[in-house]
PDB file of C-alpha atoms and ligand atoms in Angstrom:
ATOM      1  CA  UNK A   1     -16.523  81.250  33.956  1.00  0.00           C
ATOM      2  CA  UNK A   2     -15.227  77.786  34.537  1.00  0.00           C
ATOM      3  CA  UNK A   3     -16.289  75.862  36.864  1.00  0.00           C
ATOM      4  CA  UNK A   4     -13.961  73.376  39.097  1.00  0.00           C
ATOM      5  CA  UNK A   5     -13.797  69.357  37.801  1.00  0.00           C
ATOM      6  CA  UNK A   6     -15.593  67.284  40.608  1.00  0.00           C
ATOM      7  CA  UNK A   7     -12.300  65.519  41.392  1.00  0.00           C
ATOM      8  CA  UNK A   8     -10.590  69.047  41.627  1.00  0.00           C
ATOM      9  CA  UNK A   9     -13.094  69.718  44.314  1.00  0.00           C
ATOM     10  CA  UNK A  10     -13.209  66.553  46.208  1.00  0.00           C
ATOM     11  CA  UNK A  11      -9.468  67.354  46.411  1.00  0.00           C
ATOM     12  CA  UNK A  12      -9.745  70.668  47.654  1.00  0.00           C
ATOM     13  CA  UNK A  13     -12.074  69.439  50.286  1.00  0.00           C
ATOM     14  CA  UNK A  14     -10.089  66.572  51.178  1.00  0.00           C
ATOM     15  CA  UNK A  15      -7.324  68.598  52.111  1.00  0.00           C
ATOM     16  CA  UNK A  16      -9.163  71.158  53.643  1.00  0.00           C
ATOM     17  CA  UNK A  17     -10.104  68.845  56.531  1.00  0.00           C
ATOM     18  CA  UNK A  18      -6.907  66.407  56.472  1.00  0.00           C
ATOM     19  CA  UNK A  19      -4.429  69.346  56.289  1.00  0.00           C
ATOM     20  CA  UNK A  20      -1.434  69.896  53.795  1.00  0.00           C
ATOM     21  CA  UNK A  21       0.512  66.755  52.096  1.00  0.00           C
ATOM     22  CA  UNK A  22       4.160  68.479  52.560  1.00  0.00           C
ATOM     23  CA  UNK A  23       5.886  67.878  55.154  1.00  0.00           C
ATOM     24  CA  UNK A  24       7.892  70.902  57.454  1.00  0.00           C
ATOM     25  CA  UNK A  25      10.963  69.914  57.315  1.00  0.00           C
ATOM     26  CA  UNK A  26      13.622  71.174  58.370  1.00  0.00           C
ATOM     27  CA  UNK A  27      11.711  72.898  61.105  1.00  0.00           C
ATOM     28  CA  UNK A  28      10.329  69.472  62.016  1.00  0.00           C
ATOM     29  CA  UNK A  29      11.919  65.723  61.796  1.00  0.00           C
ATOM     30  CA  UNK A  30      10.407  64.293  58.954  1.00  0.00           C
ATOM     31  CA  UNK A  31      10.010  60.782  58.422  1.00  0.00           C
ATOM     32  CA  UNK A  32       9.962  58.957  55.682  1.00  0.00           C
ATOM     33  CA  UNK A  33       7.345  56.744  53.646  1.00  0.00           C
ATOM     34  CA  UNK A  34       8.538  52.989  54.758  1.00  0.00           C
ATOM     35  CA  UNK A  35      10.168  51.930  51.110  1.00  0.00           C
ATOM     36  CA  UNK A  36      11.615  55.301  50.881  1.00  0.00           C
ATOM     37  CA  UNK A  37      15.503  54.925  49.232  1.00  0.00           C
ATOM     38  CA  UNK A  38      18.249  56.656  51.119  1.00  0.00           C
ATOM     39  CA  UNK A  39      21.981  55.959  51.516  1.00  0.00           C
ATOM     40  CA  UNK A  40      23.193  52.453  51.157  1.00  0.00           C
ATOM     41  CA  UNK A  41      24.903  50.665  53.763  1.00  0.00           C
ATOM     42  CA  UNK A  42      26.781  47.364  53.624  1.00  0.00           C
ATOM     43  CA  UNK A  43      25.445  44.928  56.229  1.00  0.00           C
ATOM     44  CA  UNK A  44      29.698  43.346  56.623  1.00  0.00           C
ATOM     45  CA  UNK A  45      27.769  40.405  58.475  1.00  0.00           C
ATOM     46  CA  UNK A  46      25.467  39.351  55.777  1.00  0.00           C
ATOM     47  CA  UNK A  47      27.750  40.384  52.810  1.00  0.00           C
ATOM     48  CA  UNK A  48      29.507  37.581  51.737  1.00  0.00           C
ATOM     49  CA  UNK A  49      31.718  39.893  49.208  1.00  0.00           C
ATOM     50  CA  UNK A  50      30.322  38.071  45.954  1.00  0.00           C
ATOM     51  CA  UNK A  51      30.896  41.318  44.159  1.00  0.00           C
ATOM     52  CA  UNK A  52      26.739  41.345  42.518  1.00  0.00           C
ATOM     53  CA  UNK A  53      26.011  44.991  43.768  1.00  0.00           C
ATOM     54  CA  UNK A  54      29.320  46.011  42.043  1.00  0.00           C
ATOM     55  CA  UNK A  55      27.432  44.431  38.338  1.00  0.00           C
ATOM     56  CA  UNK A  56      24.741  45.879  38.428  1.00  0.00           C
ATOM     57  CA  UNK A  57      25.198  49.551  39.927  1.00  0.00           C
ATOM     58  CA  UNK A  58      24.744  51.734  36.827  1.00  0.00           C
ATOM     59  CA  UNK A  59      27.008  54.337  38.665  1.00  0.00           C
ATOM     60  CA  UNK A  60      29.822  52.766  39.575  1.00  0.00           C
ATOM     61  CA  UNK A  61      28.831  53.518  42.936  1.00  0.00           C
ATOM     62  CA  UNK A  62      29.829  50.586  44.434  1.00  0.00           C
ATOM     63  CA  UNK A  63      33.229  48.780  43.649  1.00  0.00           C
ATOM     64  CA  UNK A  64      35.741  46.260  44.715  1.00  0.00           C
ATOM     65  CA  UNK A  65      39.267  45.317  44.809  1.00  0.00           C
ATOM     66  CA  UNK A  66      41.301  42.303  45.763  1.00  0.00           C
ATOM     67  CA  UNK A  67      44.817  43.613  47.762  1.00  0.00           C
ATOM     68  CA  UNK A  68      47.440  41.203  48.712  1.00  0.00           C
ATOM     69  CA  UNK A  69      49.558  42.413  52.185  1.00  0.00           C
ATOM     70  CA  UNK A  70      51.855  39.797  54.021  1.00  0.00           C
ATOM     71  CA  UNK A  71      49.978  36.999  51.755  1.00  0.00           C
ATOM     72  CA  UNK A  72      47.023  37.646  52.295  1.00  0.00           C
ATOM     73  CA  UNK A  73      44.150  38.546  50.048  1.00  0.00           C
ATOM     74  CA  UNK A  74      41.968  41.288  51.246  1.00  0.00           C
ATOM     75  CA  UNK A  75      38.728  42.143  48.776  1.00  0.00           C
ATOM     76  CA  UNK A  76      38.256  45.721  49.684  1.00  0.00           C
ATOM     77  CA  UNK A  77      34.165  46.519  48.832  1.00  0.00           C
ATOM     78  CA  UNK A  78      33.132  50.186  48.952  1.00  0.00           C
ATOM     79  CA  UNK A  79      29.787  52.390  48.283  1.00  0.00           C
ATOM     80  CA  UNK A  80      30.371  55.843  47.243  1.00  0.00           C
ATOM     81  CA  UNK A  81      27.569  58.266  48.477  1.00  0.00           C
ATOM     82  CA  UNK A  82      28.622  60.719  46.534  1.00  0.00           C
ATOM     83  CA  UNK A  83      27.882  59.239  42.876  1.00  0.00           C
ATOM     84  CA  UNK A  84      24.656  56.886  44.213  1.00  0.00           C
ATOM     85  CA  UNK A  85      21.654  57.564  42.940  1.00  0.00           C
ATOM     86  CA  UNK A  86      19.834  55.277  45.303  1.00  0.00           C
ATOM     87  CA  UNK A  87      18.038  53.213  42.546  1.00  0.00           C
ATOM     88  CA  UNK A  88      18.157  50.455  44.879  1.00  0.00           C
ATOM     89  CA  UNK A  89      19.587  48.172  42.315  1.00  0.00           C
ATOM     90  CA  UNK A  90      22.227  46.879  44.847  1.00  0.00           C
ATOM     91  CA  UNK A  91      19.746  45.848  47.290  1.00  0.00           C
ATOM     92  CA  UNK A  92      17.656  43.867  44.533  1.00  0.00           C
ATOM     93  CA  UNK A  93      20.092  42.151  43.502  1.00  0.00           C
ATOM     94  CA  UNK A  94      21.895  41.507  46.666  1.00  0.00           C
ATOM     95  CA  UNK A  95      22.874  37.441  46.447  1.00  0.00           C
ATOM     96  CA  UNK A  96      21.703  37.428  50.192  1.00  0.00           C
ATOM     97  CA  UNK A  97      18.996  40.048  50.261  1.00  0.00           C
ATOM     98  CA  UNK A  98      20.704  42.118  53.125  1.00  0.00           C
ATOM     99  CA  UNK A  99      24.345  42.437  52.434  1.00  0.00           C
ATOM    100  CA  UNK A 100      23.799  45.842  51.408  1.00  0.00           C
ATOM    101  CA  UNK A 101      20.296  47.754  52.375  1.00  0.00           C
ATOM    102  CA  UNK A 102      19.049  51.362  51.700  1.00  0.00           C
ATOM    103  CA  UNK A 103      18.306  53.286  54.453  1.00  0.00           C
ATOM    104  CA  UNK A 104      15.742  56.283  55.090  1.00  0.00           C
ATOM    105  CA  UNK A 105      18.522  58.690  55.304  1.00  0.00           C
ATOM    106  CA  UNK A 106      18.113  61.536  52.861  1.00  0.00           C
ATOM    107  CA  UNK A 107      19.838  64.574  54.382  1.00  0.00           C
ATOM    108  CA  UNK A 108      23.563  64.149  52.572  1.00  0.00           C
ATOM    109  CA  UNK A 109      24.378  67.965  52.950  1.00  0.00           C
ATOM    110  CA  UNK A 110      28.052  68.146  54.242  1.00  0.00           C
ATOM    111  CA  UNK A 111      31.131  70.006  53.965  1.00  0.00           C
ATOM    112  CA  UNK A 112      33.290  66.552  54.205  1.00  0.00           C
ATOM    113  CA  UNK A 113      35.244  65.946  51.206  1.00  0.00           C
ATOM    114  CA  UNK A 114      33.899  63.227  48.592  1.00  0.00           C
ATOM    115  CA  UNK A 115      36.330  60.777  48.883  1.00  0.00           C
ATOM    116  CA  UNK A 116      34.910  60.319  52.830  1.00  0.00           C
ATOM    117  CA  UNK A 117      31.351  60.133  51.747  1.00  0.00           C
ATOM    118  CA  UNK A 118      32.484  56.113  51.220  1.00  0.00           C
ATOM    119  CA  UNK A 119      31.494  53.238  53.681  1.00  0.00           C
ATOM    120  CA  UNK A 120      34.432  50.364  53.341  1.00  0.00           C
ATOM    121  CA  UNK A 121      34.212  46.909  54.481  1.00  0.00           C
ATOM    122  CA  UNK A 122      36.970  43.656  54.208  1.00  0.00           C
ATOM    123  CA  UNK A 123      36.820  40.287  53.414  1.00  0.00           C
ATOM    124  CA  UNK A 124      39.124  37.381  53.588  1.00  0.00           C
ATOM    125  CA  UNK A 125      39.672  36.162  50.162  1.00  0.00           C
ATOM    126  CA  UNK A 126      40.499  32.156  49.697  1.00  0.00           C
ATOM    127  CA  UNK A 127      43.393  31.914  47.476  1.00  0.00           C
ATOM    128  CA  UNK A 128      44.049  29.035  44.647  1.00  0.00           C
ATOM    129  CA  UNK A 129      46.825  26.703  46.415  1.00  0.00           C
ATOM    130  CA  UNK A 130      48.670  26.223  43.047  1.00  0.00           C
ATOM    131  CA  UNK A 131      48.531  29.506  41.486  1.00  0.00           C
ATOM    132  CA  UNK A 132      47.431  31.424  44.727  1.00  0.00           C
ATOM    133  CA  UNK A 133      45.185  34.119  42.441  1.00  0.00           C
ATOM    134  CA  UNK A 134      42.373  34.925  44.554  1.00  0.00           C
ATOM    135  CA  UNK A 135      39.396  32.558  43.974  1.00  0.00           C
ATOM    136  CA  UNK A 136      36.276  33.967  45.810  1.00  0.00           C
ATOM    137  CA  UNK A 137      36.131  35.317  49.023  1.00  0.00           C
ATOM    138  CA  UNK A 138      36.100  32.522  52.513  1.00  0.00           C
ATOM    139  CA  UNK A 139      32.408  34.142  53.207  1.00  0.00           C
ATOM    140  CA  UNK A 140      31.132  33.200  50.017  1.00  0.00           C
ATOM    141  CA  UNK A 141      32.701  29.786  50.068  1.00  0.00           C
ATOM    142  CA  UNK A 142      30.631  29.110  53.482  1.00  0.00           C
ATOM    143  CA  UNK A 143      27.458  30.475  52.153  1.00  0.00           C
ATOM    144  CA  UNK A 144      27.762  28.274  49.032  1.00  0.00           C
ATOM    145  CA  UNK A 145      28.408  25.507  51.447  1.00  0.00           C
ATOM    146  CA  UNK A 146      24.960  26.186  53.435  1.00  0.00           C
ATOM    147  CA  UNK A 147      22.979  26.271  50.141  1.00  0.00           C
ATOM    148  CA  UNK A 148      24.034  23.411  48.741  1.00  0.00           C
ATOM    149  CA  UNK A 149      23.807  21.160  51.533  1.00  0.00           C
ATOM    150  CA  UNK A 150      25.008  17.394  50.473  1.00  0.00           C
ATOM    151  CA  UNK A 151      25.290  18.970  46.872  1.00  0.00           C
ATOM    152  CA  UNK A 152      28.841  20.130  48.342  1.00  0.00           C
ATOM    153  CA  UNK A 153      30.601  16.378  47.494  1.00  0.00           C
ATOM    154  CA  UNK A 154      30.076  17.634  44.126  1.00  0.00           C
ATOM    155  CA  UNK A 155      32.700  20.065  43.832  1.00  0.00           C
ATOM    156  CA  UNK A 156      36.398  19.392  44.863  1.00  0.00           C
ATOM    157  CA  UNK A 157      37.476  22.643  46.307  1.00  0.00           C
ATOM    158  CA  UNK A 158      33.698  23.410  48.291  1.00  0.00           C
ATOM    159  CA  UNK A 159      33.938  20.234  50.036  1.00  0.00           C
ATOM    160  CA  UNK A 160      37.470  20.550  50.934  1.00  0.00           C
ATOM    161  CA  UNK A 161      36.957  24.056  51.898  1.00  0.00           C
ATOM    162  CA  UNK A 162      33.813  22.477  54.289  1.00  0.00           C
ATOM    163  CA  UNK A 163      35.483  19.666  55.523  1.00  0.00           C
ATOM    164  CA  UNK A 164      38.212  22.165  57.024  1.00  0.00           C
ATOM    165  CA  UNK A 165      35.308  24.095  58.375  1.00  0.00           C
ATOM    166  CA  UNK A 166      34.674  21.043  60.347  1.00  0.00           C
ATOM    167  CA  UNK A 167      38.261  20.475  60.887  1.00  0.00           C
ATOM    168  CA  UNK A 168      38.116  17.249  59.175  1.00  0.00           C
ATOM    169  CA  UNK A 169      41.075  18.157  56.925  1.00  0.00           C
ATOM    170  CA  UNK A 170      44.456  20.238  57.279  1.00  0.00           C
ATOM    171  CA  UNK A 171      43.848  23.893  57.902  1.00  0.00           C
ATOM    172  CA  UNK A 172      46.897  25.225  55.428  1.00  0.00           C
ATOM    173  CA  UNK A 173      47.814  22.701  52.552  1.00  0.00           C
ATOM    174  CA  UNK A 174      51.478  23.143  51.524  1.00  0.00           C
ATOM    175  CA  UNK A 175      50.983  25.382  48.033  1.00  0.00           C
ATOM    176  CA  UNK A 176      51.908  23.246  44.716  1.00  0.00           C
ATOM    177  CA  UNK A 177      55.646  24.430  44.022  1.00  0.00           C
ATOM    178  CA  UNK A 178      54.504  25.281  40.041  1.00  0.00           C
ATOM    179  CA  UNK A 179      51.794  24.900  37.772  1.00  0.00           C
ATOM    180  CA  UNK A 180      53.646  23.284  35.620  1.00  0.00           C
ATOM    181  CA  UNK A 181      54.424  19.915  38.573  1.00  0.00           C
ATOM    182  CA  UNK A 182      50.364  19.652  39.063  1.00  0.00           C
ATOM    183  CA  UNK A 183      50.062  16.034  40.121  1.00  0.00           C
ATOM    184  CA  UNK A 184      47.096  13.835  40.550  1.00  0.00           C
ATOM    185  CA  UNK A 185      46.872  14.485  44.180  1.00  0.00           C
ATOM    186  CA  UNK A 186      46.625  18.425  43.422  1.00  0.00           C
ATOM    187  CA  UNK A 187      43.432  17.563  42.526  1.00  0.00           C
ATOM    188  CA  UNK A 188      42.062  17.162  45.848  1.00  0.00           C
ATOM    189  CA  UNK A 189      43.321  20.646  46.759  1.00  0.00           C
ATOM    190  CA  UNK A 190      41.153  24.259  46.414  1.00  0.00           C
ATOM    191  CA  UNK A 191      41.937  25.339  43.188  1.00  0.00           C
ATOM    192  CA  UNK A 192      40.301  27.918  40.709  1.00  0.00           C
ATOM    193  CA  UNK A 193      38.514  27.122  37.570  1.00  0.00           C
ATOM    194  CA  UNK A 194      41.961  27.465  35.664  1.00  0.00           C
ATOM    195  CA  UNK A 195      44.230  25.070  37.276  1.00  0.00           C
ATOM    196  CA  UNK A 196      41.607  22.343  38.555  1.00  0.00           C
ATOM    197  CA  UNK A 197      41.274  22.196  34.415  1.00  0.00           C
ATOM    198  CA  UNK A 198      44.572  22.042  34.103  1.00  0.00           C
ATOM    199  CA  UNK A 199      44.511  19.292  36.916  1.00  0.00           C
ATOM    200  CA  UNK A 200      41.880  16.848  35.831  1.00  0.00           C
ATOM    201  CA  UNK A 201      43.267  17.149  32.136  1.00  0.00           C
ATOM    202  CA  UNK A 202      47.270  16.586  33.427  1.00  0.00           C
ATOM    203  CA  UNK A 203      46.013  13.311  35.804  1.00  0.00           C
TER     204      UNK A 203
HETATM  205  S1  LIG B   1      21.357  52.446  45.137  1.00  0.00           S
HETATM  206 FE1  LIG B   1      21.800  52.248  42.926  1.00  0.00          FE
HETATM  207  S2  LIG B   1      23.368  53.809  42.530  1.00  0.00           S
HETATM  208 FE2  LIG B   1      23.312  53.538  44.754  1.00  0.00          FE
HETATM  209  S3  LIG B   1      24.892  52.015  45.173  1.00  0.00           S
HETATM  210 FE3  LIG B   1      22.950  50.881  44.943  1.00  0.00          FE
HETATM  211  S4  LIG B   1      22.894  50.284  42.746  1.00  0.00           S
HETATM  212 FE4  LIG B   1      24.475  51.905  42.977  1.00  0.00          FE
HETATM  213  S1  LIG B   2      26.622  39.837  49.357  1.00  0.00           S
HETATM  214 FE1  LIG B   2      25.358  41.498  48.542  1.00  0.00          FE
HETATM  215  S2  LIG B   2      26.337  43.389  49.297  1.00  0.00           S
HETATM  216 FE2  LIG B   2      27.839  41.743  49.546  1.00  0.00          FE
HETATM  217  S3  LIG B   2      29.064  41.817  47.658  1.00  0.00           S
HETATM  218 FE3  LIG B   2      27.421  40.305  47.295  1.00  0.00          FE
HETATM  219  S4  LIG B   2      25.772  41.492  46.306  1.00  0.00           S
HETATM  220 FE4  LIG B   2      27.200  42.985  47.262  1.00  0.00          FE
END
């Protein structure tokens, strides 16, 4: 006959006088360990719509896209349930740590269909004012603005986009009629990467 390991039986005992590790769920709430990973939520007032948690999801389960309606530019972020494996890569990763945050919610049965097992949030995307292609969303603009502090005179487009914050500058510029008639002056407009090149090299 065999006899039991020592740490078998300090086991046995343990649990003898602590009771069972399982839980008895469903017949009782359970609730989970604190850093337990359940569905993902975006946070829409700490997500500043960089589009991170879309890079590094290695689902797919999160996603965005920039929509245009009535001139203006929309970036549409959503988190499939459905497909996330709650990895908590999203979170990690997250440019300002709570734009998007797992939960402890764990109990996903449902009959809904999968294309409602989404969350969906909006943000107000700043457009280039010569080309007008969509640059990077207003929210990230402001946060950019807050973490570089007196950094922001260093870029053309941040500081005009903060001095209009502060209403120190017009609110709408008149857009540049074509890319090809970029002036020296365009320069001192928000422009992306692309045509503030093109800018500097035409002045
Ligand atoms: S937890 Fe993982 S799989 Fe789910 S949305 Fe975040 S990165 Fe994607
Ligand atoms: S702020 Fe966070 S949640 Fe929002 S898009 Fe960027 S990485 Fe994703």
């Amino acid at each position: 006959m065999r006899y039991p390991k020592l740490r078998e039986l300090k086991e046995a005992i343990r649990a003898l006088i602590k009771g069972p590790y399982t839980s008895s769920y469903p017949f009782k709430p359970h609730t989970p360990y604190e850093r337990f990973r359940g569905r993902p939520y975006f946070h829409e007032e700490d997500c500043i719509g960089c589009g991170a948690c879309t890079q590094v999801c290695p689902t797919g389960a999160v996603e965005y896209k920039d929509q245009t309606h009535d001139g203006v530019t929309k970036r549409i972020l959503t988190v499939h349930w459905d497909v996330c494996i709650f990895c908590g890569q999203c979170q990690a990763n997250c440019l300002t740590d709570k734009g998007i945050v797992l939960s402890q919610e764990f109990a996903f049965a449902t009959t809904e269909k999968r294309e409602e097992l989404t969350q969906v949030i909006e943000k107000e995307v700043a457009l280039c004012e010569c080309c007008r292609e969509p640059i990077v969303p207003v929210d990230q603009y402001r946060w950019v603005c807050q973490r570089l502090g007196p950094l922001v005179f260093s870029n053309a487009s941040l500081l005009l986009y903060y001095l209009r914050t502060l209403k120190l500058s017009l609110q709408n510029m008149i857009f540049s009629s074509s890319k090809s008639g970029l002036l020296r002056q365009d320069r001192i407009r928000i422009l992306c990467p692309r045509c503030r090149r093109d800018a500097v090299l035409k002045s």
